[in-house]
Short mmCIF file of C-alpha atoms in Angstrom, two decimals:
data_model
loop_
_atom_site.label_atom_id
_atom_site.label_comp_id
_atom_site.label_asym_id
_atom_site.label_seq_id
_atom_site.Cartn_x
_atom_site.Cartn_y
_atom_site.Cartn_z
CA UNK V 17 86.92 128.48 102.81
CA UNK V 18 89.41 130.74 104.66
CA UNK V 19 90.66 128.02 107.05
CA UNK V 20 91.54 125.71 104.20
CA UNK V 21 93.13 128.52 102.20
CA UNK V 22 95.28 129.58 105.15
CA UNK V 23 96.33 125.97 105.76
CA UNK V 24 97.36 125.53 102.11
CA UNK V 25 99.35 128.77 102.24
CA UNK V 26 101.22 127.60 105.35
CA UNK V 27 102.10 124.29 103.71
CA UNK V 28 103.26 126.10 100.57
CA UNK V 29 105.42 128.42 102.69
CA UNK V 30 107.08 125.42 104.31
CA UNK V 31 107.73 123.79 100.94
CA UNK V 32 109.28 127.05 99.72
CA UNK V 33 111.94 126.75 102.45
CA UNK V 34 113.75 124.26 100.25
CA UNK V 35 114.88 127.23 98.15
CA UNK V 36 115.83 129.37 101.18
CA UNK V 37 119.28 129.60 102.81
CA UNK V 38 119.72 127.72 106.09
CA UNK V 39 119.64 130.86 108.22
CA UNK V 40 116.25 131.76 106.77
CA UNK V 41 114.80 128.34 107.56
CA UNK V 42 115.29 128.24 111.31
CA UNK V 43 112.65 130.69 112.54
CA UNK V 44 109.82 129.52 110.24
CA UNK V 45 110.47 125.89 111.15
CA UNK V 46 110.69 126.67 114.86
CA UNK V 47 107.36 128.48 114.60
CA UNK V 48 105.77 125.63 112.61
CA UNK V 49 106.92 123.05 115.16
CA UNK V 50 104.98 125.04 117.75
CA UNK V 51 101.83 125.14 115.60
CA UNK V 52 98.74 123.52 117.09
CA UNK V 53 97.93 121.83 113.76
CA UNK V 54 99.57 118.41 113.89
CA UNK V 55 99.98 118.14 110.12
CA UNK V 56 101.85 121.45 109.92
CA UNK V 57 104.06 120.50 112.87
CA UNK V 58 104.74 117.11 111.28
CA UNK V 59 105.61 118.72 107.96
CA UNK V 60 108.05 121.01 109.78
CA UNK V 61 109.65 118.04 111.54
CA UNK V 62 110.16 116.25 108.23
CA UNK V 63 111.87 119.36 106.84
CA UNK V 64 114.06 119.71 109.93
CA UNK V 65 115.22 116.13 109.29
CA UNK V 66 115.66 116.75 105.57
CA UNK V 67 117.76 119.89 106.19
CA UNK V 68 119.67 118.21 109.05
CA UNK V 69 118.97 121.14 111.38
CA UNK V 70 120.08 119.46 114.59
CA UNK V 71 120.11 122.82 116.37
CA UNK V 72 116.30 122.54 116.42
CA UNK V 73 116.45 119.36 118.54
CA UNK V 74 115.07 121.20 121.64
CA UNK V 75 112.11 122.42 119.58
CA UNK V 76 111.47 118.88 118.32
CA UNK V 77 111.50 117.53 121.86
CA UNK V 78 109.15 120.25 123.09
CA UNK V 79 106.70 119.56 120.25
CA UNK V 80 106.94 115.80 120.80
CA UNK V 81 106.00 116.24 124.44
CA UNK V 82 103.12 118.57 123.60
CA UNK V 83 101.45 116.17 121.17
CA UNK V 84 101.16 113.48 123.84
CA UNK V 85 98.75 115.74 125.73
CA UNK V 86 95.15 114.88 124.84
CA UNK V 87 96.75 113.01 121.95
CA UNK V 88 93.57 111.85 120.23
CA UNK V 89 92.52 115.45 119.62
CA UNK V 90 95.89 117.22 119.44
CA UNK V 91 97.54 114.70 117.10
CA UNK V 92 95.00 112.53 115.25
CA UNK V 93 96.65 109.72 113.28
CA UNK V 94 99.91 110.55 115.14
CA UNK V 95 101.09 112.62 112.17
CA UNK V 96 103.17 114.98 114.30
CA UNK V 97 104.62 112.37 116.67
CA UNK V 98 105.53 110.09 113.77
CA UNK V 99 107.42 112.82 111.93
CA UNK V 100 109.12 114.11 115.06
CA UNK V 101 110.23 110.62 116.10
CA UNK V 102 111.73 110.07 112.63
CA UNK V 103 113.72 113.29 113.00
CA UNK V 104 114.92 112.44 116.51
CA UNK V 105 115.97 108.99 115.33
CA UNK V 106 117.83 110.45 112.34
CA UNK V 107 119.68 112.82 114.69
CA UNK V 108 120.58 109.84 116.93
CA UNK V 109 119.08 111.28 120.07
CA UNK V 110 120.56 109.44 123.04
CA UNK V 111 117.73 110.06 125.53
CA UNK V 112 116.20 106.61 125.73
CA UNK V 113 113.23 107.89 127.78
CA UNK V 114 111.93 109.75 124.73
CA UNK V 115 111.81 106.63 122.58
CA UNK V 116 110.52 104.43 125.40
CA UNK V 117 107.59 106.82 125.74
CA UNK V 118 106.82 106.44 122.05
CA UNK V 119 107.17 102.65 122.25
CA UNK V 120 104.57 102.48 125.01
CA UNK V 121 102.04 104.83 123.45
CA UNK V 122 98.68 103.47 122.32
CA UNK V 123 96.28 105.94 120.73
CA UNK V 124 92.73 104.73 120.25
CA UNK V 125 90.69 106.79 117.80
CA UNK V 126 87.14 106.40 116.52
CA UNK V 127 86.65 104.44 113.31
CA UNK V 128 83.58 103.01 111.66
CA UNK V 129 82.23 100.42 114.06
CA UNK V 130 84.46 101.15 117.03
CA UNK V 131 87.93 102.43 117.87
CA UNK V 132 91.34 101.68 116.40
CA UNK V 133 94.94 102.19 117.55
CA UNK V 134 96.78 104.70 115.32
CA UNK V 135 100.15 104.67 117.11
CA UNK V 136 101.65 101.54 115.55
CA UNK V 137 104.06 103.45 113.30
CA UNK V 138 105.20 105.53 116.27
CA UNK V 139 105.95 102.44 118.36
CA UNK V 140 107.86 100.83 115.50
CA UNK V 141 109.92 103.96 114.75
CA UNK V 142 110.83 104.41 118.40
CA UNK V 143 111.74 100.71 118.78
CA UNK V 144 114.23 100.97 115.93
CA UNK V 145 115.59 104.23 117.35
CA UNK V 146 116.10 102.72 120.81
CA UNK V 147 118.78 100.40 119.44
CA UNK V 148 121.11 103.34 118.81
CA UNK V 149 120.84 104.67 122.37
CA UNK V 150 124.27 104.08 123.84
CA UNK V 151 122.99 104.99 127.30
CA UNK V 152 121.37 101.55 127.53
CA UNK V 153 123.08 98.18 127.83
CA UNK V 154 122.38 95.50 125.26
CA UNK V 155 120.35 93.59 127.85
CA UNK V 156 118.25 96.68 128.59
CA UNK V 157 117.54 97.25 124.88
CA UNK V 158 116.53 93.63 124.28
CA UNK V 159 114.34 93.61 127.40
CA UNK V 160 112.44 96.66 126.17
CA UNK V 161 112.08 95.30 122.64
CA UNK V 162 110.76 91.96 123.89
CA UNK V 163 107.82 93.81 125.42
CA UNK V 164 106.64 94.76 121.92
CA UNK V 165 106.84 91.25 120.47
CA UNK V 166 103.26 90.75 121.63
CA UNK V 167 102.02 94.02 120.09
CA UNK V 168 98.62 93.64 118.42
CA UNK V 169 99.91 95.38 115.29
CA UNK V 170 101.63 92.95 112.92
CA UNK V 171 103.72 95.74 111.38
CA UNK V 172 105.03 96.71 114.84
CA UNK V 173 106.04 93.12 115.60
CA UNK V 174 107.86 92.92 112.28
CA UNK V 175 109.77 96.15 112.90
CA UNK V 176 110.66 95.02 116.43
CA UNK V 177 112.17 91.86 114.94
CA UNK V 178 114.27 94.08 112.68
CA UNK V 179 115.26 96.20 115.68
CA UNK V 180 116.42 93.07 117.53
CA UNK V 181 118.43 92.11 114.45
CA UNK V 182 120.11 95.52 114.51
CA UNK V 183 121.38 94.81 118.03
CA UNK V 184 123.61 92.44 116.10
CA UNK V 185 124.79 90.19 118.93
CA UNK V 186 124.68 86.42 119.50
CA UNK V 187 121.99 87.06 122.12
CA UNK V 188 119.87 88.88 119.54
CA UNK V 189 120.28 86.00 117.08
CA UNK V 190 119.26 83.45 119.71
CA UNK V 191 116.20 85.52 120.59
CA UNK V 192 115.16 85.60 116.92
CA UNK V 193 115.72 81.85 116.65
CA UNK V 194 113.48 81.31 119.65
CA UNK V 195 110.79 83.59 118.26
CA UNK V 196 110.93 81.97 114.84
CA UNK V 197 110.78 78.46 116.30
CA UNK V 198 108.11 78.83 118.95
CA UNK V 199 105.83 81.66 117.89
CA UNK V 200 102.60 81.10 116.03
CA UNK V 201 102.66 84.42 114.20
CA UNK V 202 101.94 86.04 110.86
CA UNK V 203 104.21 84.84 108.01
CA UNK V 204 105.72 88.30 107.58
CA UNK V 205 106.83 88.36 111.21
CA UNK V 206 108.31 84.87 111.00
CA UNK V 207 109.98 85.83 107.72
CA UNK V 208 111.70 88.73 109.48
CA UNK V 209 112.99 86.22 112.07
CA UNK V 210 114.35 83.87 109.40
CA UNK V 211 116.02 86.71 107.49
CA UNK V 212 117.42 88.27 110.66
CA UNK V 213 119.02 85.05 111.88
CA UNK V 214 120.51 84.35 108.45
CA UNK V 215 121.99 87.83 108.23
CA UNK V 216 123.43 87.59 111.75
CA UNK V 217 124.71 84.01 111.61
CA UNK V 218 125.33 83.54 107.89
CA UNK V 219 125.25 80.19 106.11
CA UNK V 220 125.44 78.22 109.35
CA UNK V 221 121.79 79.14 109.99
CA UNK V 222 120.49 77.69 106.71
CA UNK V 223 119.64 74.25 108.19
CA UNK V 224 117.63 75.96 110.95
CA UNK V 225 115.62 78.04 108.46
CA UNK V 226 115.22 75.00 106.19
CA UNK V 227 113.37 73.22 108.97
CA UNK V 228 110.39 75.47 108.27
CA UNK V 229 110.18 74.52 104.59
CA UNK V 230 108.44 71.18 105.11
CA UNK V 231 105.18 72.87 106.14
CA UNK V 232 104.71 74.18 102.60
CA UNK V 233 102.63 77.13 103.87
CA UNK V 234 103.00 80.91 103.83
CA UNK V 235 105.57 80.82 106.63
CA UNK V 236 107.53 78.21 104.65
CA UNK V 237 107.47 80.56 101.67
CA UNK V 238 108.99 83.28 103.87
CA UNK V 239 111.69 80.81 104.94
CA UNK V 240 112.45 79.96 101.31
CA UNK V 241 112.84 83.62 100.38
CA UNK V 242 115.04 84.21 103.45
CA UNK V 243 117.27 81.32 102.40
CA UNK V 244 117.41 82.78 98.88
CA UNK V 245 118.75 85.96 100.45
CA UNK V 246 121.87 84.04 101.55
CA UNK V 247 122.96 83.91 97.87
CA UNK V 248 124.91 80.78 98.69
CA UNK V 249 125.47 77.35 97.13
CA UNK V 250 124.28 75.81 100.40
CA UNK V 251 121.03 77.73 100.13
CA UNK V 252 120.52 76.53 96.56
CA UNK V 253 121.06 72.91 97.56
CA UNK V 254 118.49 73.11 100.36
CA UNK V 255 115.88 74.69 98.09
CA UNK V 256 116.56 72.23 95.28
CA UNK V 257 116.24 69.25 97.63
CA UNK V 258 112.96 70.59 99.01
CA UNK V 259 111.64 71.10 95.48
CA UNK V 260 112.15 67.40 94.78
CA UNK V 261 109.99 66.54 97.81
CA UNK V 262 107.18 69.03 97.10
CA UNK V 263 104.00 68.11 95.27
CA UNK V 264 101.99 71.29 95.89
CA UNK V 265 102.03 73.43 92.69
CA UNK V 266 101.93 76.73 94.59
CA UNK V 267 104.84 75.86 96.85
CA UNK V 268 106.84 74.50 93.90
CA UNK V 269 106.44 77.90 92.27
CA UNK V 270 107.67 79.58 95.47
CA UNK V 271 110.73 77.32 95.62
CA UNK V 272 111.56 77.90 91.96
CA UNK V 273 111.36 81.66 92.51
CA UNK V 274 113.62 81.35 95.55
CA UNK V 275 116.15 79.31 93.55
CA UNK V 276 116.21 82.02 90.89
CA UNK V 277 116.77 84.65 93.58
CA UNK V 278 119.83 82.77 94.89
CA UNK V 279 121.64 84.46 91.95
CA UNK V 280 124.30 81.76 91.82
CA UNK V 281 125.39 80.21 88.52
CA UNK V 282 124.59 76.60 89.59
CA UNK V 283 121.07 77.69 90.56
CA UNK V 284 120.42 79.35 87.22
CA UNK V 285 121.95 76.38 85.40
CA UNK V 286 119.54 74.12 87.24
CA UNK V 287 116.50 76.15 86.20
CA UNK V 288 117.60 76.35 82.59
CA UNK V 289 118.17 72.59 82.57
CA UNK V 290 114.57 72.13 83.70
CA UNK V 291 113.53 74.10 80.61
CA UNK V 292 115.91 72.26 78.24
CA UNK V 293 114.64 68.89 79.43
CA UNK V 294 111.02 70.04 79.13
CA UNK V 295 110.46 69.09 82.75
CA UNK V 296 107.00 69.29 84.26
CA UNK V 297 108.35 72.38 86.05
CA UNK V 298 109.73 73.97 82.87
CA UNK V 299 107.16 76.73 82.44
CA UNK V 300 107.26 77.57 86.13
CA UNK V 301 111.05 77.75 85.89
CA UNK V 302 110.77 80.24 83.03
CA UNK V 303 108.41 82.37 85.09
CA UNK V 304 110.73 82.18 88.11
CA UNK V 305 113.71 83.35 86.07
CA UNK V 306 111.76 86.31 84.70
CA UNK V 307 110.68 87.32 88.22
CA UNK V 308 114.34 87.46 89.29
CA UNK V 309 115.24 90.35 86.92
CA UNK V 310 117.78 88.24 84.98
CA UNK V 311 120.74 89.53 82.99
CA UNK V 312 120.63 89.64 79.21
CA UNK V 313 123.03 86.66 79.08
CA UNK V 314 120.68 84.56 81.18
CA UNK V 315 117.73 85.56 79.02
CA UNK V 316 119.64 84.56 75.89
CA UNK V 317 120.38 81.15 77.38
CA UNK V 318 116.78 80.77 78.51
CA UNK V 319 115.45 81.67 75.08
CA UNK V 320 117.68 79.08 73.44
CA UNK V 321 116.46 76.43 75.91
CA UNK V 322 112.79 77.39 75.49
CA UNK V 323 112.93 77.33 71.69
CA UNK V 324 113.17 73.53 71.75
CA UNK V 325 109.43 73.46 72.50
CA UNK V 326 106.72 75.58 70.84
CA UNK V 327 104.79 75.69 74.12
CA UNK V 328 107.80 76.89 76.13
CA UNK V 329 108.90 79.28 73.40
CA UNK V 330 105.43 80.84 73.49
CA UNK V 331 105.62 81.19 77.28
CA UNK V 332 109.05 82.78 77.05
CA UNK V 333 108.07 85.36 74.43
CA UNK V 334 104.81 86.19 76.21
CA UNK V 335 106.74 87.01 79.39
CA UNK V 336 109.47 88.87 77.54
CA UNK V 337 106.93 91.09 75.76
CA UNK V 338 104.73 91.71 78.81
#
């Protein structure tokens, strides 16, 4: 089919630009950015970003604007706008209006049984890019990001949480605390709140995140993993204390994994002691240590502890050989 063959040739020609000198890349990429096919234009935008050709910024902006026109037909799946927005973000474009336009764009396209929004990735990319726009005040950035916290797309909400974290101020941390405390949201979104607050505030935020552990649900699991990311003795103590209060086997396994991911010597000592004492949690502790990508020294210690019991030794060797 000639159309398909021509398309494949154009894509191959763009890929071949990786072997061309910079001066020979500009005209083909400028032409491809102006192509009506959104996949070809998107491919060109990715290469402009890869080659760091910031002199093509005007061509990126012109193409970005064009693919908003009759967007469902001109840019199905937002392939071009997604790639162009990534390039503009990488080049640290300071025109906030460009990213605000992307943040507000909803593109409904036909799917089996109805219509579906395909612009979630675009909104998320532009939200993250807005943070770097020095033309806006911190209050302006946060006000715009807040508008997307109610986005229907879970992935967008999660990326907006990360964008708020990147603002990096006490106000941003308080906003994430509020969202994590009051919102009834997907665990992944709440997990981004817990992790963001802990990264911004440090160990002082551990008691706040620990308040979510008592629920023993998916959101509590996200809180446990966020606390593990603190890699602190205080985090270990909170997780250990919660483990002692937990009867649910699934949540015990989560807490043991989080303790292993603390990557502190007292935490690993605690898990190995559970194995040595043949605790009811011993096999789960072995599994948690293996999931944490342990060092060879830790594995040697774990093997010695497991060898006191044929059952635990079998579990250890099964995991080591898997």
